[in-house]
Tab-separated table of C-alpha atoms and ligand atoms in Angstrom:
chain	number	residue	atom	x	y	z
A	124	MET	CA	0.000	0.000	0.000
A	125	LYS	CA	1.384	3.437	-0.909
A	126	ALA	CA	1.457	6.388	1.475
A	127	LYS	CA	-1.736	8.427	0.926
A	128	LYS	CA	-1.492	12.039	-0.237
A	129	HIS	CA	-3.359	14.313	2.185
A	130	LYS	CA	-4.840	17.738	1.347
A	131	THR	CA	-2.550	20.509	2.598
A	132	ILE	CA	-3.458	24.192	2.922
A	133	PRO	CA	-0.775	26.902	3.107
A	134	TRP	CA	-0.962	28.880	6.340
A	135	SER	CA	0.151	32.497	6.596
A	136	ARG	CA	2.411	32.212	9.624
A	137	GLU	CA	2.919	35.299	11.786
A	138	ILE	CA	4.008	34.161	15.227
A	139	THR	CA	3.239	37.158	17.415
A	140	GLY	CA	3.672	35.778	20.885
A	141	ARG	CA	3.550	32.876	23.332
A	142	ILE	CA	1.226	32.513	26.218
A	143	PRO	CA	2.793	30.653	29.153
A	144	LEU	CA	-0.262	28.891	30.418
A	145	ARG	CA	-1.022	28.855	34.136
A	146	ILE	CA	-2.081	25.279	34.617
A	147	PHE	CA	-5.018	24.568	36.868
A	148	GLY	CA	-4.609	21.290	38.830
A	149	THR	CA	-8.095	20.154	39.629
A	150	PHE	CA	-10.985	19.773	37.218
A	151	LEU	CA	-14.459	20.428	38.539
A	152	CYS	CA	-17.424	20.710	36.166
A	153	ALA	CA	-20.314	22.462	37.927
A	154	ALA	CA	-22.692	21.988	35.028
A	155	ALA	CA	-26.180	23.430	35.139
A	156	LEU	CA	-28.671	23.065	32.316
A	157	PHE	CA	-29.424	26.283	30.442
A	158	ALA	CA	-33.150	26.671	29.513
A	159	GLY	CA	-33.600	25.728	25.869
A	160	LEU	CA	-31.050	27.693	24.007
A	161	VAL	CA	-29.044	25.538	21.734
A	162	SER	CA	-29.909	22.368	19.878
A	163	CYS	CA	-28.869	18.817	20.849
A	164	GLY	CA	-25.319	17.750	21.348
A	165	GLY	CA	-24.597	17.163	24.981
A	166	ARG	CA	-24.689	20.751	26.114
A	167	SER	CA	-23.451	21.641	29.576
A	168	GLU	CA	-22.574	24.981	31.183
A	169	ALA	CA	-20.637	25.961	34.238
A	170	LYS	CA	-22.626	28.392	36.398
A	171	SER	CA	-20.542	31.486	37.002
A	172	SER	CA	-18.915	32.039	40.409
A	173	ASP	CA	-20.161	34.602	42.904
A	174	GLU	CA	-18.260	37.503	41.423
A	175	ASP	CA	-20.119	37.262	38.141
A	176	SER	CA	-18.274	39.198	35.429
A	177	GLY	CA	-21.540	39.737	33.569
A	178	ILE	CA	-19.904	38.252	30.476
A	179	ILE	CA	-21.611	35.500	28.499
A	180	LEU	CA	-19.284	33.344	26.378
A	181	GLY	CA	-20.642	30.945	23.768
A	182	PHE	CA	-18.198	28.044	23.300
A	183	SER	CA	-18.543	25.413	20.544
A	184	GLN	CA	-16.461	22.304	21.276
A	185	ILE	CA	-15.775	19.509	18.764
A	186	GLY	CA	-16.840	16.545	20.875
A	187	ALA	CA	-15.134	13.990	23.124
A	188	GLU	CA	-12.921	12.021	20.707
A	189	SER	CA	-9.844	11.835	22.959
A	190	ALA	CA	-8.570	12.257	26.504
A	191	TRP	CA	-6.982	15.459	25.259
A	192	ARG	CA	-10.341	16.838	24.113
A	193	ASN	CA	-12.050	15.974	27.388
A	194	CYS	CA	-9.308	17.749	29.315
A	195	ASN	CA	-9.649	20.777	27.034
A	196	SER	CA	-13.405	20.883	27.787
A	197	ARG	CA	-12.827	20.595	31.538
A	198	SER	CA	-10.226	23.356	31.381
A	199	VAL	CA	-12.667	25.722	29.646
A	200	GLN	CA	-15.535	24.891	32.027
A	201	GLU	CA	-13.378	25.157	35.149
A	202	ALA	CA	-11.795	28.423	34.008
A	203	ALA	CA	-15.192	29.959	33.165
A	204	HIS	CA	-16.384	29.166	36.683
A	205	ASP	CA	-13.272	30.657	38.254
A	206	ALA	CA	-13.395	33.743	36.025
A	207	GLY	CA	-17.083	34.426	36.715
A	208	VAL	CA	-17.864	34.035	33.015
A	209	GLN	CA	-21.269	32.596	32.157
A	210	LEU	CA	-20.534	29.762	29.718
A	211	LEU	CA	-22.860	28.384	27.046
A	212	PHE	CA	-21.001	25.189	26.135
A	213	GLU	CA	-22.074	23.194	23.091
A	214	ASN	CA	-20.611	19.774	22.171
A	215	ALA	CA	-20.863	19.266	18.393
A	216	GLU	CA	-20.342	15.496	18.464
A	217	GLN	CA	-17.745	15.676	15.651
A	218	LYS	CA	-20.055	17.461	13.195
A	219	GLN	CA	-19.202	20.829	11.649
A	220	GLU	CA	-22.878	21.479	10.950
A	221	ASN	CA	-23.591	21.232	14.683
A	222	GLN	CA	-20.873	23.800	15.349
A	223	ILE	CA	-22.371	26.170	12.786
A	224	LYS	CA	-25.811	25.711	14.380
A	225	ALA	CA	-24.357	26.388	17.828
A	226	ILE	CA	-22.607	29.572	16.663
A	227	ARG	CA	-25.868	30.774	15.102
A	228	SER	CA	-27.678	30.146	18.379
A	229	PHE	CA	-24.993	32.092	20.269
A	230	ILE	CA	-25.561	34.980	17.832
A	231	ALA	CA	-29.325	34.775	18.373
A	232	TYR	CA	-28.775	34.807	22.113
A	233	ARG	CA	-26.469	37.820	21.662
A	234	VAL	CA	-23.603	36.470	23.724
A	235	ASP	CA	-20.739	38.864	24.404
A	236	VAL	CA	-18.024	36.676	22.856
A	237	ILE	CA	-17.933	33.476	20.784
A	238	ALA	CA	-15.066	30.992	21.015
A	239	PHE	CA	-14.828	27.712	19.122
A	240	VAL	CA	-12.577	24.837	18.132
A	241	PRO	CA	-13.009	24.425	14.345
A	242	ILE	CA	-13.164	20.676	13.681
A	243	VAL	CA	-11.816	21.328	10.167
A	244	ALA	CA	-10.095	24.391	8.734
A	245	ASP	CA	-12.537	25.199	5.907
A	246	GLY	CA	-16.166	26.293	5.740
A	247	TRP	CA	-16.505	28.971	8.436
A	248	ASP	CA	-16.737	32.229	6.467
A	249	ASN	CA	-20.540	32.486	6.250
A	250	VAL	CA	-21.310	31.934	9.930
A	251	LEU	CA	-18.389	34.108	11.046
A	252	ARG	CA	-19.673	36.860	8.758
A	253	GLU	CA	-23.028	36.613	10.600
A	254	ALA	CA	-21.187	36.991	13.936
A	255	LYS	CA	-19.273	39.983	12.567
A	256	THR	CA	-22.513	41.596	11.362
A	257	ALA	CA	-23.958	41.046	14.836
A	258	GLY	CA	-20.906	42.758	16.316
A	259	ILE	CA	-19.845	39.686	18.338
A	260	PRO	CA	-16.054	39.097	18.511
A	261	VAL	CA	-14.846	35.558	17.775
A	262	LEU	CA	-11.861	33.746	19.308
A	263	VAL	CA	-10.563	30.676	17.453
A	264	THR	CA	-9.015	28.121	19.839
A	265	ASP	CA	-6.949	24.936	19.533
A	266	ARG	CA	-7.393	24.375	15.797
A	267	LYS	CA	-6.985	27.001	13.061
A	268	ILE	CA	-9.267	28.060	10.226
A	269	VAL	CA	-8.474	29.035	6.658
A	270	THR	CA	-10.242	32.186	5.465
A	271	GLU	CA	-9.678	34.891	2.873
A	272	ASP	CA	-11.021	37.474	5.329
A	273	PRO	CA	-8.856	37.829	8.481
A	274	THR	CA	-11.365	40.297	9.976
A	275	LEU	CA	-13.768	37.414	10.605
A	276	TYR	CA	-12.062	36.536	13.885
A	277	ALA	CA	-10.156	38.473	16.522
A	278	GLY	CA	-7.338	36.025	17.205
A	279	PHE	CA	-6.176	32.419	17.685
A	280	ILE	CA	-4.833	30.663	20.745
A	281	GLY	CA	-3.669	27.059	20.592
A	282	THR	CA	-0.916	24.708	19.636
A	283	ASN	CA	1.728	25.078	16.956
A	284	SER	CA	0.978	21.943	14.969
A	285	GLU	CA	3.792	22.424	12.458
A	286	GLU	CA	6.356	22.623	15.270
A	287	GLU	CA	4.901	19.507	16.869
A	288	GLY	CA	5.366	17.712	13.540
A	289	ARG	CA	8.918	19.036	13.197
A	290	ASN	CA	9.762	17.805	16.701
A	291	ALA	CA	8.503	14.359	15.757
A	292	GLY	CA	10.676	14.373	12.652
A	293	ARG	CA	13.719	15.624	14.549
A	294	PHE	CA	13.357	12.853	17.115
A	295	LEU	CA	13.260	10.081	14.521
A	296	VAL	CA	16.157	11.560	12.524
A	297	ASN	CA	18.273	11.794	15.682
A	298	LYS	CA	17.271	8.360	16.928
A	299	PHE	CA	18.162	6.541	13.738
A	300	ALA	CA	21.263	8.659	13.139
A	301	ASP	CA	22.425	7.831	16.696
A	302	GLU	CA	21.966	4.138	15.959
A	303	GLY	CA	24.225	4.599	12.963
A	304	MET	CA	21.537	3.157	10.775
A	305	LYS	CA	22.319	3.634	7.113
A	306	LYS	CA	19.452	1.513	5.783
A	307	PRO	CA	16.136	3.081	4.813
A	308	VAL	CA	13.798	4.052	7.650
A	309	ARG	CA	10.202	3.178	6.769
A	310	ILE	CA	7.482	5.049	8.624
A	311	VAL	CA	3.769	4.370	9.173
A	312	GLU	CA	1.833	7.591	9.846
A	313	LEU	CA	-1.430	7.565	11.809
A	314	TYR	CA	-2.948	10.761	10.483
A	315	GLY	CA	-5.453	12.909	12.397
A	316	THR	CA	-8.824	14.180	11.179
A	317	GLU	CA	-8.676	14.954	7.447
A	318	GLY	CA	-8.817	18.695	6.822
A	319	SER	CA	-8.101	19.641	10.428
A	320	SER	CA	-5.279	22.089	11.119
A	321	PRO	CA	-3.473	19.839	13.648
A	322	ALA	CA	-3.346	16.957	11.167
A	323	MET	CA	-2.248	19.128	8.237
A	324	GLY	CA	0.220	21.077	10.359
A	325	ARG	CA	1.772	18.014	11.994
A	326	ALA	CA	2.075	16.272	8.635
A	327	ARG	CA	3.641	19.366	7.067
A	328	GLY	CA	6.172	19.884	9.865
A	329	PHE	CA	7.111	16.187	9.908
A	330	ARG	CA	7.688	16.106	6.148
A	331	GLU	CA	9.687	19.340	6.285
A	332	ILE	CA	12.289	17.644	8.509
A	333	LEU	CA	12.308	14.358	6.578
A	334	ALA	CA	12.840	16.250	3.307
A	335	ASP	CA	16.520	16.650	4.243
A	336	HIS	CA	16.900	12.926	4.986
A	337	PRO	CA	16.032	10.846	1.909
A	338	GLU	CA	16.662	7.551	3.727
A	339	PHE	CA	13.400	8.237	5.615
A	340	SER	CA	10.140	7.477	3.838
A	341	ILE	CA	6.474	7.291	4.801
A	342	VAL	CA	5.404	3.885	3.505
A	343	TYR	CA	1.800	4.118	4.716
A	344	SER	CA	-0.415	6.928	5.971
A	345	GLU	CA	-4.101	6.817	6.871
A	346	SER	CA	-6.447	9.022	8.882
A	347	GLY	CA	-7.507	7.526	12.176
A	348	ASP	CA	-9.540	10.633	13.075
A	349	PHE	CA	-7.620	10.949	16.368
A	350	LEU	CA	-9.521	7.878	17.623
A	351	HIS	CA	-8.067	5.021	19.708
A	352	SER	CA	-10.253	2.473	17.905
A	353	ARG	CA	-9.124	3.629	14.467
A	354	GLY	CA	-5.479	3.546	15.516
A	355	TYR	CA	-5.929	-0.127	16.388
A	356	GLU	CA	-7.793	-0.912	13.140
A	357	ILE	CA	-5.241	0.806	10.901
A	358	MET	CA	-2.293	-0.896	12.593
A	359	ARG	CA	-4.110	-4.247	12.443
A	360	SER	CA	-4.567	-3.865	8.696
A	361	VAL	CA	-0.968	-2.678	8.151
A	362	LEU	CA	0.353	-5.724	10.002
A	363	ASP	CA	-2.005	-8.070	8.170
A	364	SER	CA	-0.899	-6.592	4.816
A	365	GLY	CA	2.744	-7.421	5.554
A	366	ILE	CA	4.044	-3.854	5.091
A	367	ALA	CA	7.526	-3.636	6.632
A	368	PHE	CA	8.161	-0.592	8.786
A	369	ASP	CA	10.678	0.678	11.313
A	370	ALA	CA	8.786	3.523	12.984
A	371	VAL	CA	5.305	4.866	13.718
A	372	PHE	CA	4.421	8.574	13.786
A	373	ALA	CA	0.977	9.109	15.342
A	374	HIS	CA	-0.730	12.501	15.262
A	375	ASN	CA	-2.139	11.828	18.725
A	376	ASP	CA	-1.799	9.491	21.697
A	377	GLY	CA	-5.274	8.005	21.317
A	378	MET	CA	-4.371	6.476	17.967
A	379	VAL	CA	-0.931	5.316	19.039
A	380	LEU	CA	-2.312	3.557	22.114
A	381	GLY	CA	-4.668	1.622	19.852
A	382	ALA	CA	-1.787	0.809	17.503
A	383	LEU	CA	0.326	-0.480	20.391
A	384	GLU	CA	-2.383	-3.013	21.224
A	385	ALA	CA	-2.351	-4.325	17.651
A	386	MET	CA	1.454	-4.530	17.582
A	387	LYS	CA	1.597	-6.458	20.853
A	388	GLU	CA	-1.049	-8.886	19.572
A	389	SER	CA	1.342	-9.630	16.707
A	390	GLY	CA	4.313	-10.187	18.993
A	391	ILE	CA	5.967	-6.867	18.130
A	392	ALA	CA	7.630	-5.002	21.012
A	393	PRO	CA	6.726	-1.330	20.384
A	394	GLY	CA	9.492	1.055	21.389
A	395	LYS	CA	12.064	-1.662	20.765
A	396	ASP	CA	11.294	-3.480	17.495
A	397	VAL	CA	9.620	-0.332	16.144
A	398	ALA	CA	10.298	3.298	17.134
A	399	ILE	CA	7.150	5.124	18.289
A	400	VAL	CA	6.619	8.889	18.362
A	401	THR	CA	3.326	10.501	19.308
A	402	ILE	CA	1.728	13.851	20.174
A	403	ASP	CA	-0.464	15.058	23.058
A	404	ALA	CA	1.331	13.759	26.208
A	405	GLU	CA	-1.705	12.298	27.952
A	406	GLN	CA	-0.908	10.236	31.033
A	407	ALA	CA	-1.195	6.870	29.282
A	408	ALA	CA	1.401	7.947	26.708
A	409	ILE	CA	3.802	9.155	29.398
A	410	ASP	CA	3.316	5.840	31.187
A	411	ALA	CA	4.111	4.003	27.928
A	412	LEU	CA	7.229	6.177	27.521
A	413	ARG	CA	8.336	5.245	31.035
A	414	ALA	CA	7.677	1.560	30.215
A	415	GLY	CA	9.796	1.764	27.038
A	416	GLU	CA	6.832	1.115	24.707
A	417	VAL	CA	6.968	4.629	23.257
A	418	ASN	CA	10.175	6.498	22.456
A	419	CYS	CA	9.043	10.126	22.238
A	420	VAL	CA	5.934	12.033	23.401
A	421	ILE	CA	5.428	15.585	22.185
A	422	GLU	CA	3.261	17.774	24.396
A	423	CYS	CA	0.160	19.432	22.981
A	424	ASN	CA	-1.317	21.491	25.785
A	425	PRO	CA	-5.114	21.199	26.281
A	426	LYS	CA	-5.294	23.424	29.350
A	427	THR	CA	-6.067	26.687	27.590
A	428	GLY	CA	-9.191	27.522	29.631
A	429	PRO	CA	-7.672	30.293	31.803
A	430	ALA	CA	-6.071	32.029	28.809
A	431	ILE	CA	-9.336	31.782	26.852
A	432	MET	CA	-11.229	33.474	29.696
A	433	ASP	CA	-8.634	36.269	29.929
A	434	LEU	CA	-8.955	36.844	26.181
A	435	ALA	CA	-12.779	36.681	26.286
A	436	LYS	CA	-12.850	39.376	28.973
A	437	ARG	CA	-10.531	41.581	26.901
A	438	LEU	CA	-12.691	41.130	23.811
A	439	ALA	CA	-15.867	41.851	25.791
A	440	ALA	CA	-14.209	45.077	26.958
A	441	GLY	CA	-13.567	46.029	23.331
A	442	GLU	CA	-9.823	45.446	23.534
A	443	LYS	CA	-7.647	44.122	20.718
A	444	ILE	CA	-5.875	40.796	21.352
A	445	PRO	CA	-2.780	39.256	19.711
A	446	ARG	CA	-3.621	37.719	16.341
A	447	LEU	CA	-1.777	34.439	16.852
A	448	MET	CA	-0.868	32.943	20.245
A	449	HIS	CA	0.894	29.577	20.506
A	450	VAL	CA	1.054	27.851	23.876
A	451	GLU	CA	4.350	26.573	25.265
A	452	GLU	CA	4.876	22.841	24.820
A	453	ARG	CA	7.601	20.354	25.747
A	454	VAL	CA	9.093	17.184	24.243
A	455	PHE	CA	9.489	14.074	26.411
A	456	SER	CA	11.982	11.526	25.074
A	457	GLU	CA	13.256	8.126	26.150
A	458	GLY	CA	16.090	8.486	28.605
A	459	ASP	CA	15.061	11.974	29.760
A	460	VAL	CA	16.066	12.660	33.351
A	461	GLY	CA	13.083	13.227	35.662
A	462	LEU	CA	10.468	11.319	33.648
A	463	ASP	CA	9.345	9.510	36.794
A	464	GLU	CA	8.975	12.798	38.664
A	465	LEU	CA	6.586	14.371	36.142
A	466	ALA	CA	3.405	15.714	37.747
A	467	PRO	CA	0.185	13.813	36.882
A	468	ARG	CA	-0.937	14.980	33.445
A	469	GLY	CA	-4.608	15.403	34.300
A	470	TYR	CA	-5.687	13.780	31.007
B	16	LIG	O1	-4.033	16.283	19.356
B	16	LIG	C1	-6.200	15.243	19.681
B	16	LIG	C2	-7.602	15.833	19.684
B	16	LIG	O2	-7.045	19.512	18.188
B	16	LIG	C3	-4.744	19.467	18.936
B	16	LIG	O3	-7.507	16.921	18.751
B	16	LIG	C4	-6.147	18.842	19.050
B	16	LIG	C5	-6.148	17.384	18.725
B	16	LIG	C6	-5.367	16.494	19.706
B	16	LIG	O4	-8.548	14.897	19.354
B	16	LIG	O5	-6.002	14.340	20.748
C-alpha cells in the first residue's frame, strides 16, 4: 500500500507571541442546564462564580474524541467558573454542521463573545460573517481556520501543529542517526482528522524535517480521526498486509495507544522493534514512555481555559488581542532525566 497524499493548505504564519499557560490542577465541572437555548449535542454549562463578570461566552467544542479533548473541555468549564464568566457550552459530536448551528444560536442569544474549536479548517466564512454583522467578537481556539477574510475573527490561541510535527521528525532523525543506521527508515503515519489544522500542520512539519533525509520514507499513511479504535484498526490492517516498517508517527496518543495493542497482539515489542513517536502527552502515553513502549511524546497542551477566559474578557471590553498565540509545549523523550517525577498529566 502506498502512502496516501493528504490535502494541505498553506498557512500564513505570523508568530506574534507565546502565552505561558497557568495550569489549573483540579478539574471540577459544575454543570447546570441552560433553559432551551441551543440544539442537541450534549450541552453543559458551568454556572458562574459569585463575582459574576456579567460576560456571556458561547463556546462550541468539537466533541469527546480523545482524553486530550475531554481535558480541554474541563479546562474551559473550570476556568469559566473561576473567572465568573457565564458559559454556554455546546458539544458538536464531531459534526461541523452542529458547530455552525451552535454559533448561530450564540448569535441569536447575543452572547458577548464566541469561542470555538473548528473541527476542520474550511467552511466557516458564512457563519463568522453573521457573527461579525452582529458585532460579536470571535476567538478561534486549539485548531486554526483558513479564510480569505482575516477580519472574521479576533485572534487564535492554541498549539503550533507544524512545530509539533517538526519535533517528531527531529526525534526520529536523531534516533536513527544515533543508531548509525544507514538503511532506509520506513514510517507508518497515523494521520489525524482529514482537513483539520493539527493533522495538516503536523504532517507538514514532519515532512519538512524528513525532506533533508532521503533515507526516511512514509510507507503508509491513513487518517484515524484521532480515535483510539481507528489507531488499532489501521495498525491491524498494516500488520495483516505485511508492510515492513521501522517507525510509527501518530498525530495523537489516542491512535498510538490503539496501535500499540495491535502490535503487541502480533508479537511486536513497540518502542524496541519499532520506534514510536506521538503527540499530546496524555498520562497513558507518558506511562508508555516510562515503560519503554513509546520512544518520544510531544506535548500538545489542552489546558487553555484560563487564557481563553482572559482573552474573552478583553474582547468583551472592546480590547484588541494578539492575532496568533501559541502555547508553550515540551518534548518528552526516552532516557530523559526526571520522567518519573513528572506531575500527573490530568488527562
Ligand atoms: O491532538 C487530539 C484531539 O485539536 C490538537 O484533537 C487537538 C487534537 C489532539 O482529538 O487528541
